[in-house]
XYZ file of C-alpha atoms in Angstrom:
536
model
C -12.861 -3.978 -14.028
C -13.623 -6.861 -15.938
C -15.547 -8.630 -12.600
C -18.955 -9.613 -12.957
C -21.710 -8.567 -10.329
C -21.277 -12.556 -9.304
C -17.325 -12.223 -8.817
C -17.858 -8.928 -6.980
C -19.944 -10.214 -4.478
C -18.315 -13.343 -4.116
C -15.286 -11.264 -3.240
C -16.884 -9.332 -0.702
C -19.708 -11.759 0.733
C -18.464 -14.890 -0.078
C -19.310 -17.861 -3.363
C -22.871 -19.277 -0.861
C -24.154 -15.032 -0.794
C -23.087 -13.976 -4.018
C -25.318 -16.955 -5.831
C -28.173 -16.369 -3.797
C -28.239 -12.539 -4.469
C -27.515 -13.084 -8.160
C -30.757 -15.344 -8.093
C -32.481 -11.455 -7.574
C -31.997 -8.619 -9.746
C -30.078 -5.461 -8.129
C -31.945 -3.769 -6.228
C -33.789 -0.478 -7.547
C -31.110 2.682 -6.382
C -34.148 4.420 -4.334
C -31.363 6.178 -2.170
C -28.554 8.496 -2.891
C -24.400 7.724 -1.728
C -20.716 8.910 -2.065
C -17.864 7.196 -2.689
C -15.207 8.382 -0.239
C -11.281 7.273 0.272
C -8.210 8.597 0.958
C -6.357 11.681 -0.850
C -4.570 9.076 -3.365
C -3.700 11.257 -6.007
C -2.113 13.890 -3.955
C -0.258 10.741 -1.938
C 0.712 9.656 -5.511
C 2.798 12.889 -5.646
C 5.428 10.919 -3.753
C 6.126 8.592 -6.251
C 7.675 11.806 -8.353
C 10.659 13.689 -7.775
C 10.005 15.828 -4.438
C 9.314 19.462 -5.250
C 11.815 22.357 -4.485
C 10.821 24.819 -2.527
C 11.766 28.651 -2.412
C 12.094 32.101 -0.502
C 12.746 31.592 3.637
C 12.738 28.597 5.806
C 9.853 28.523 7.730
C 11.460 27.048 11.270
C 10.102 25.297 14.136
C 11.578 23.109 17.375
C 9.760 19.954 16.396
C 8.092 19.204 13.261
C 5.835 16.255 13.498
C 4.988 14.575 10.068
C 1.523 12.798 10.530
C -1.564 13.605 11.672
C -3.092 10.220 12.912
C -3.617 9.158 16.652
C 0.192 8.900 17.173
C 0.955 11.813 15.741
C -1.498 13.816 17.634
C -0.218 11.975 20.893
C 3.193 13.152 20.211
C 2.076 16.776 20.200
C -0.574 16.029 22.778
C 2.682 14.603 24.906
C 5.327 17.528 24.183
C 2.510 20.435 25.165
C 1.911 18.215 28.770
C 5.944 18.443 28.961
C 5.331 22.076 28.995
C 6.996 22.537 25.001
C 5.041 24.048 22.502
C 7.547 24.836 19.916
C 6.178 22.132 17.406
C 4.316 21.724 14.349
C 2.155 18.892 12.887
C 1.580 18.203 9.234
C -0.630 16.366 8.002
C -1.809 14.927 4.421
C -5.695 14.290 4.566
C -7.866 17.460 4.647
C -8.407 15.961 8.082
C -6.611 15.024 11.152
C -7.047 11.102 12.466
C -6.209 8.643 10.077
C -7.982 5.430 10.746
C -9.626 7.197 13.663
C -11.087 9.896 11.631
C -14.940 10.608 11.848
C -18.006 12.602 11.555
C -20.242 13.741 14.384
C -22.774 11.057 13.607
C -19.927 7.638 12.561
C -16.678 6.706 12.503
C -14.994 6.192 8.847
C -12.971 3.303 10.613
C -12.037 2.746 14.343
C -15.132 3.292 16.517
C -14.293 2.209 20.169
C -11.222 2.279 22.899
C -11.097 -0.869 25.214
C -10.710 0.051 28.944
C -6.852 -0.304 29.857
C -5.067 -1.828 32.565
C -4.222 0.846 35.056
C -0.600 0.375 34.204
C -0.932 1.936 30.682
C 0.118 5.224 32.330
C -0.085 7.056 28.899
C -3.641 5.912 27.518
C -5.123 6.297 31.192
C -3.814 9.794 31.396
C -5.483 10.723 28.240
C -8.872 9.513 29.032
C -8.504 10.821 32.685
C -7.914 14.321 30.718
C -11.140 13.708 28.429
C -12.940 13.109 31.891
C -13.745 9.534 31.477
C -12.904 8.290 34.813
C -15.012 8.474 37.366
C -13.095 7.403 40.327
C -10.366 4.647 41.162
C -10.845 2.049 43.906
C -8.465 1.268 46.527
C -7.017 -1.472 44.456
C -6.237 0.634 41.935
C -9.084 -0.568 39.589
C -11.142 2.409 37.773
C -14.421 3.306 37.421
C -15.293 4.543 33.887
C -17.381 7.357 32.921
C -21.199 5.239 32.403
C -21.995 7.208 29.504
C -19.140 6.033 27.527
C -19.345 2.855 28.553
C -20.663 0.542 25.347
C -24.510 -0.077 26.716
C -26.558 -3.510 26.473
C -26.960 -5.340 24.325
C -23.453 -5.304 22.987
C -23.194 -8.686 20.475
C -25.125 -10.506 18.407
C -24.941 -12.725 15.565
C -27.007 -13.395 12.307
C -27.442 -17.474 11.185
C -29.939 -19.383 8.894
C -32.291 -16.451 9.426
C -31.962 -15.680 12.985
C -30.247 -13.383 15.282
C -28.564 -14.734 18.601
C -26.671 -12.908 21.587
C -22.842 -13.162 21.821
C -20.312 -13.547 19.195
C -19.976 -17.435 19.492
C -22.679 -19.393 17.865
C -24.267 -21.244 20.884
C -27.687 -22.054 18.788
C -27.183 -26.033 17.834
C -23.809 -26.179 19.498
C -22.970 -29.814 20.242
C -21.426 -31.087 23.767
C -17.863 -31.427 21.819
C -18.393 -27.527 20.937
C -18.796 -26.441 23.809
C -16.081 -28.717 25.596
C -14.002 -27.346 22.687
C -14.646 -23.473 23.573
C -14.176 -24.538 27.420
C -11.026 -25.684 26.850
C -9.683 -22.617 24.537
C -11.031 -20.013 27.025
C -8.954 -21.776 29.777
C -5.912 -21.375 27.666
C -6.164 -18.031 27.245
C -6.551 -17.738 31.029
C -3.465 -19.826 31.450
C -1.685 -17.229 29.316
C -3.510 -14.035 31.169
C -2.027 -15.726 34.259
C 1.356 -16.286 32.947
C 4.409 -14.022 34.407
C 8.159 -14.311 33.290
C 11.000 -14.092 35.485
C 10.935 -10.121 35.777
C 7.236 -10.205 36.543
C 5.937 -9.334 32.586
C 2.751 -10.383 31.562
C 2.847 -13.035 28.267
C 0.281 -10.378 26.344
C 0.115 -6.846 27.397
C -0.825 -3.623 26.077
C 1.009 -2.118 24.949
C 2.938 -5.103 23.927
C 6.229 -2.937 25.427
C 4.630 -4.047 28.723
C 4.379 -7.669 27.790
C 7.414 -10.655 27.852
C 9.697 -11.421 25.015
C 10.070 -14.889 26.735
C 11.362 -17.175 23.844
C 8.514 -19.293 24.966
C 6.337 -16.822 23.469
C 8.468 -15.214 20.365
C 8.407 -18.836 19.235
C 4.573 -18.824 18.567
C 5.536 -15.748 15.721
C 6.517 -18.632 14.306
C 3.463 -20.750 14.171
C 0.014 -19.403 11.933
C -2.799 -19.222 14.722
C -4.527 -22.545 12.457
C -1.300 -24.575 13.374
C -1.833 -23.880 16.644
C -5.366 -24.191 16.853
C -4.314 -27.430 15.202
C -1.879 -28.531 17.476
C -3.877 -28.132 20.804
C -7.059 -29.651 18.863
C -9.380 -26.779 18.364
C -11.322 -28.611 15.641
C -14.518 -27.117 16.340
C -15.803 -25.276 13.618
C -17.630 -22.591 15.422
C -14.873 -22.127 17.759
C -12.121 -21.634 14.389
C -15.013 -19.348 12.741
C -15.112 -17.090 16.672
C -11.585 -17.100 16.674
C -11.133 -16.296 13.240
C -13.554 -13.631 13.422
C -11.693 -12.031 16.149
C -8.453 -11.990 13.527
C -10.387 -10.558 10.893
C -11.863 -7.663 12.733
C -8.674 -6.769 14.362
C -5.876 -7.512 12.046
C -7.830 -7.956 8.725
C -6.063 -11.458 8.475
C -7.600 -15.395 8.480
C -6.127 -18.109 10.499
C -3.590 -19.493 8.038
C -1.953 -16.045 7.628
C -1.787 -14.249 11.007
C 1.064 -15.150 13.657
C -0.093 -17.397 16.709
C 1.308 -14.506 18.637
C -0.941 -12.105 17.280
C -4.106 -14.241 17.303
C -3.236 -15.335 21.068
C -2.999 -11.791 22.017
C -6.253 -10.874 20.952
C -7.816 -12.778 23.345
C -4.992 -12.938 26.318
C -4.157 -9.152 26.393
C -6.940 -7.714 27.845
C -7.551 -10.221 30.675
C -6.381 -8.239 33.601
C -6.255 -11.386 35.163
C -7.567 -15.337 34.676
C -11.320 -15.465 35.104
C -12.013 -12.110 34.253
C -14.315 -10.933 31.156
C -12.166 -9.086 28.645
C -12.065 -5.411 28.782
C -15.122 -3.360 28.411
C -15.429 -0.731 25.277
C -15.388 2.937 25.539
C -17.452 4.331 22.479
C -19.286 7.292 20.785
C -21.457 7.958 17.946
C -18.496 8.880 16.364
C -16.300 6.371 17.328
C -12.437 7.366 17.867
C -12.545 10.884 16.734
C -13.940 12.010 19.703
C -10.104 11.195 20.419
C -9.134 13.462 17.813
C -11.427 16.048 18.649
C -9.620 16.414 21.984
C -5.860 16.193 20.859
C -6.908 19.030 18.219
C -8.388 21.176 20.708
C -4.772 20.774 22.813
C -2.856 21.470 19.611
C -4.629 23.997 17.894
C -3.224 25.916 15.081
C 0.328 23.787 15.449
C -1.889 21.656 13.466
C -2.180 22.239 9.332
C -3.866 19.488 7.683
C -3.827 19.182 3.573
C 0.032 19.402 3.990
C 2.103 16.720 2.111
C 5.218 16.180 3.189
C 7.514 15.153 0.465
C 11.033 15.352 1.759
C 12.179 15.245 5.095
C 15.760 14.784 5.983
C 18.780 15.113 8.570
C 20.860 18.402 7.918
C 23.614 19.356 10.188
C 22.183 18.815 13.992
C 18.442 19.455 13.204
C 16.247 18.535 9.725
C 15.291 19.890 6.516
C 11.586 19.300 4.910
C 9.901 20.291 2.030
C 6.050 20.038 1.961
C 2.731 21.067 0.000
C 0.004 22.611 1.106
C -2.635 21.633 -1.142
C -5.377 24.270 0.288
C -2.921 27.353 -1.131
C -0.812 25.342 -3.383
C 2.035 26.195 -2.121
C 5.227 24.768 -1.925
C 6.706 25.270 1.764
C 10.412 24.313 3.387
C 11.255 23.545 7.133
C 13.974 23.529 9.395
C 13.632 21.796 12.852
C 15.937 20.371 15.571
C 13.871 17.116 15.723
C 11.053 15.581 13.521
C 9.040 13.038 14.744
C 7.846 10.886 11.591
C 4.510 9.448 12.802
C 3.798 7.701 9.097
C 3.523 4.259 7.664
C 6.395 2.764 6.347
C 4.853 2.635 2.969
C 5.252 6.833 3.199
C 8.497 6.751 5.696
C 10.510 5.213 2.691
C 9.116 7.978 0.462
C 9.569 11.214 2.665
C 12.752 10.072 4.354
C 15.531 11.413 2.334
C 18.147 8.429 3.216
C 15.566 6.014 2.904
C 14.259 7.223 -0.604
C 17.944 7.258 -1.953
C 18.938 3.769 0.088
C 15.741 2.037 1.168
C 16.502 -0.307 4.006
C 15.164 -3.729 4.392
C 12.942 -3.708 7.131
C 10.447 -1.113 5.770
C 9.718 -3.466 2.789
C 8.534 -5.907 5.124
C 5.258 -3.988 6.228
C 1.920 -4.902 4.499
C -1.339 -3.791 4.861
C -4.868 -4.858 4.748
C -7.574 -2.614 2.293
C -10.590 -2.097 4.200
C -13.955 -0.512 3.042
C -16.645 1.299 5.284
C -19.799 2.300 4.838
C -21.906 4.308 6.240
C -25.305 3.635 6.215
C -28.053 6.176 7.015
C -31.784 4.876 7.502
C -35.221 6.631 8.291
C -36.295 4.016 10.258
C -35.364 0.410 11.879
C -35.755 -2.089 9.635
C -37.288 -5.416 11.472
C -35.273 -8.277 12.331
C -35.943 -11.946 13.887
C -34.270 -12.908 17.290
C -32.195 -11.755 19.522
C -32.885 -7.353 19.246
C -30.275 -4.864 18.037
C -26.574 -4.650 19.467
C -23.999 -2.272 19.315
C -21.986 -5.161 16.794
C -24.006 -6.879 14.302
C -22.205 -9.736 13.194
C -23.233 -12.179 10.048
C -21.638 -15.662 10.612
C -22.474 -16.645 6.606
C -20.780 -13.327 5.476
C -17.084 -12.243 4.718
C -17.696 -8.722 5.988
C -17.878 -7.919 9.307
C -21.212 -6.727 9.982
C -22.012 -3.260 11.174
C -22.252 -0.952 14.578
C -25.406 0.632 15.119
C -23.946 4.436 15.694
C -26.510 5.821 17.114
C -26.390 2.768 20.018
C -25.014 5.153 22.466
C -27.935 7.726 22.372
C -30.233 5.349 23.765
C -32.555 5.704 21.105
C -33.869 2.536 20.103
C -36.141 3.634 17.474
C -36.880 6.103 14.582
C -33.632 7.095 12.616
C -30.622 5.646 12.851
C -27.127 5.248 11.262
C -25.302 2.158 10.825
C -21.409 1.545 9.656
C -20.896 -1.839 7.878
C -17.357 -3.046 7.649
C -15.034 -4.943 5.089
C -11.418 -6.651 5.277
C -9.893 -7.693 2.394
C -8.148 -10.296 3.654
C -6.533 -12.121 0.842
C -2.878 -13.341 0.474
C -1.933 -10.761 -1.664
C -3.385 -7.429 -0.614
C -2.094 -5.822 -4.110
C -5.010 -7.645 -5.958
C -8.069 -7.002 -3.988
C -6.371 -3.634 -3.087
C -6.947 -2.420 -6.915
C -10.693 -3.663 -6.637
C -11.119 -1.732 -3.459
C -9.729 1.671 -5.459
C -11.482 0.612 -8.840
C -15.205 -0.855 -7.949
C -17.899 1.743 -8.395
C -20.227 3.059 -5.851
C -22.956 0.839 -7.438
C -20.837 -2.030 -7.133
C -20.550 -1.424 -3.180
C -23.730 -0.196 -2.708
C -24.962 -3.383 -3.706
C -22.518 -5.302 -2.002
C -24.123 -3.523 1.259
C -27.547 -4.046 0.229
C -26.916 -7.787 -0.277
C -25.342 -8.661 2.754
C -28.014 -6.801 4.954
C -30.860 -7.124 3.197
C -31.473 -10.592 3.749
C -30.893 -10.373 7.673
C -33.765 -7.239 8.353
C -37.177 -7.094 6.447
C -37.561 -3.874 5.010
C -34.558 -2.728 4.520
C -34.403 -1.206 1.292
C -37.078 0.689 1.947
C -35.444 2.101 5.562
C -32.074 3.471 3.532
C -31.763 6.976 2.868
C -28.001 6.729 1.935
C -24.790 4.769 1.567
C -21.494 6.157 1.535
C -18.901 3.984 1.474
C -15.085 4.924 2.426
C -12.099 3.076 0.940
C -8.891 2.600 2.539
C -6.432 1.406 0.317
C -3.807 0.612 3.543
C -5.930 0.395 6.661
C -4.267 -2.010 8.838
C -0.577 -3.388 9.328
C -0.619 -7.366 8.531
C 0.657 -9.074 11.690
C 1.578 -12.196 9.314
C 3.858 -15.248 10.911
C 7.094 -14.042 11.656
C 6.424 -10.401 11.246
C 5.852 -9.615 15.306
C 9.146 -10.346 16.470
C 10.741 -10.228 13.457
C 14.158 -7.644 13.319
C 12.613 -5.359 10.321
C 9.715 -4.548 13.099
C 12.154 -3.443 15.591
C 14.647 -1.961 13.441
C 11.821 0.305 12.384
C 11.496 2.032 15.309
C 14.765 3.314 16.167
C 15.231 7.039 15.303
C 17.894 8.115 12.107
C 19.633 10.862 13.560
C 17.350 13.820 14.578
C 14.537 11.746 12.936
C 12.067 9.280 15.508
C 9.727 7.422 14.536
C 5.989 6.907 15.671
C 3.422 4.469 14.237
C 0.707 1.775 15.992
C 2.293 -0.404 13.040
C 5.760 -0.125 15.146
C 3.757 -2.778 17.340
C 2.633 -4.442 14.311
C -0.678 -3.879 15.325
C -3.362 -1.137 14.364
C -4.773 -0.731 17.827
C -4.621 2.797 19.900
C -3.204 1.553 22.626
C -0.465 1.117 20.630
C -0.689 4.499 18.762
C -0.619 6.526 22.069
C 2.095 4.391 23.542
C 4.345 5.173 20.208
C 3.383 8.801 20.297
C 4.353 9.300 23.684
C 7.499 6.968 23.379
C 8.937 9.157 20.387
C 8.099 12.613 22.053
C 9.807 11.466 25.006
C 12.535 10.310 23.076
C 12.722 13.917 21.613
C 12.156 15.923 25.360
C 15.081 14.050 26.694
C 17.324 14.500 23.867
C 16.546 18.297 24.275
C 17.531 18.364 28.299
C 13.724 18.884 29.260
C 13.144 17.248 32.618
C 9.809 15.102 32.722
C 7.736 12.057 34.621
C 7.892 9.574 31.588
C 4.296 8.149 30.918
C 5.380 5.028 29.610
């Protein structure tokens, strides 16, 4: 790669921590590990001319391309309407996209915020999963206790000790606290906002929110500029706001649109003064949803199948796929297709887009991520506030780690942690290359350098560190993108091809993925003349 150890650690953790780590030799590797990632070699077949299938065509009523949350939701919605003539093809060997996981931990998304009752699609799904205990007369939902994130939920490491919560109250000045109150009041005002149609300023899914010009204009401003304009100069407050933006969007304050930054804090407040939505979480993260979808869809979903060509043909579609498990090229014929892939894939597999790429697909950019799962034989020590579900390090560029065993109630003995890092560079192509080319030793060194300083006896407790690299993990809601014609144009169908993906809302959030999956499926149902009660 040409990067020294110090340069790599500086890119991952920041220069001060890299300098501190490099004053010590790399820790001896007394633990094992693997370097994992998406099926890049198979996916890069899309860069070549699509292969041609021979023999009899396979037929299906609806072909769903992509087995992430949006594609799985589309299949689930078709089934709920009584329509089961569909096939879902997924490139990866397992379903789930960034919601994939294993029995003990997630490989990316690890929670679902409890939705507002108005979010019918997600509420219906969670109810079907048995996660609603009861409903109050005022409509509020009582969620299953075992799935709600148990306390303590969050803590922050700063200068040798852990503190409760994600805002650094320790040592905060009176001015810091005044600006924190003012910021919270501003978010409460946005939560109270209703336009002439009675819509909230910021809602989940965003299709339920307002498109008033006052709000749309926020998309042309960076979050840093908005904070400046409103006098929010406190470094602690700005760190707190930026952490949320890095965690949900993989962007810094200078990069992210003010609309998206405010959305993060205001959309999940049901009303002014409320606490943000609670979290539903499981040891395997959002793979719990994937398992539910997979059980419902059954053999209609096929993993390890790369779709290389998808084209309108007559009154339906034709497609070509490569089944990597059997080494077979297959052809497909269907009346409709739901393309639930990110734009970078869509523009290569949809034949009209490949031949004449529309400008709107080039507007989508992505943040690479690295996720490390750490298996520990015992609990390393920590000073200050006790271990929480989410554990963040103030002075690091990482996003900290989630304790996968937190929901089990086991607070002693062996455990599993999942460590997260987003590459928030202004040009994502450069860090993406670094991410994909870096060795396991480099990543293991970065994880150890980040966490060893916060935990006494950390190295002695580690059994293994597995690192999963996501080259295109999250769409980037940079300044001007959310309300751009490009994002909105990407949502429209192309004849019998309908599109569904979380990025069509400009955000990688489970609420948006579910909504777009339902929307695309209902477009197909409506086109086929099947009656249903909409979940939108």
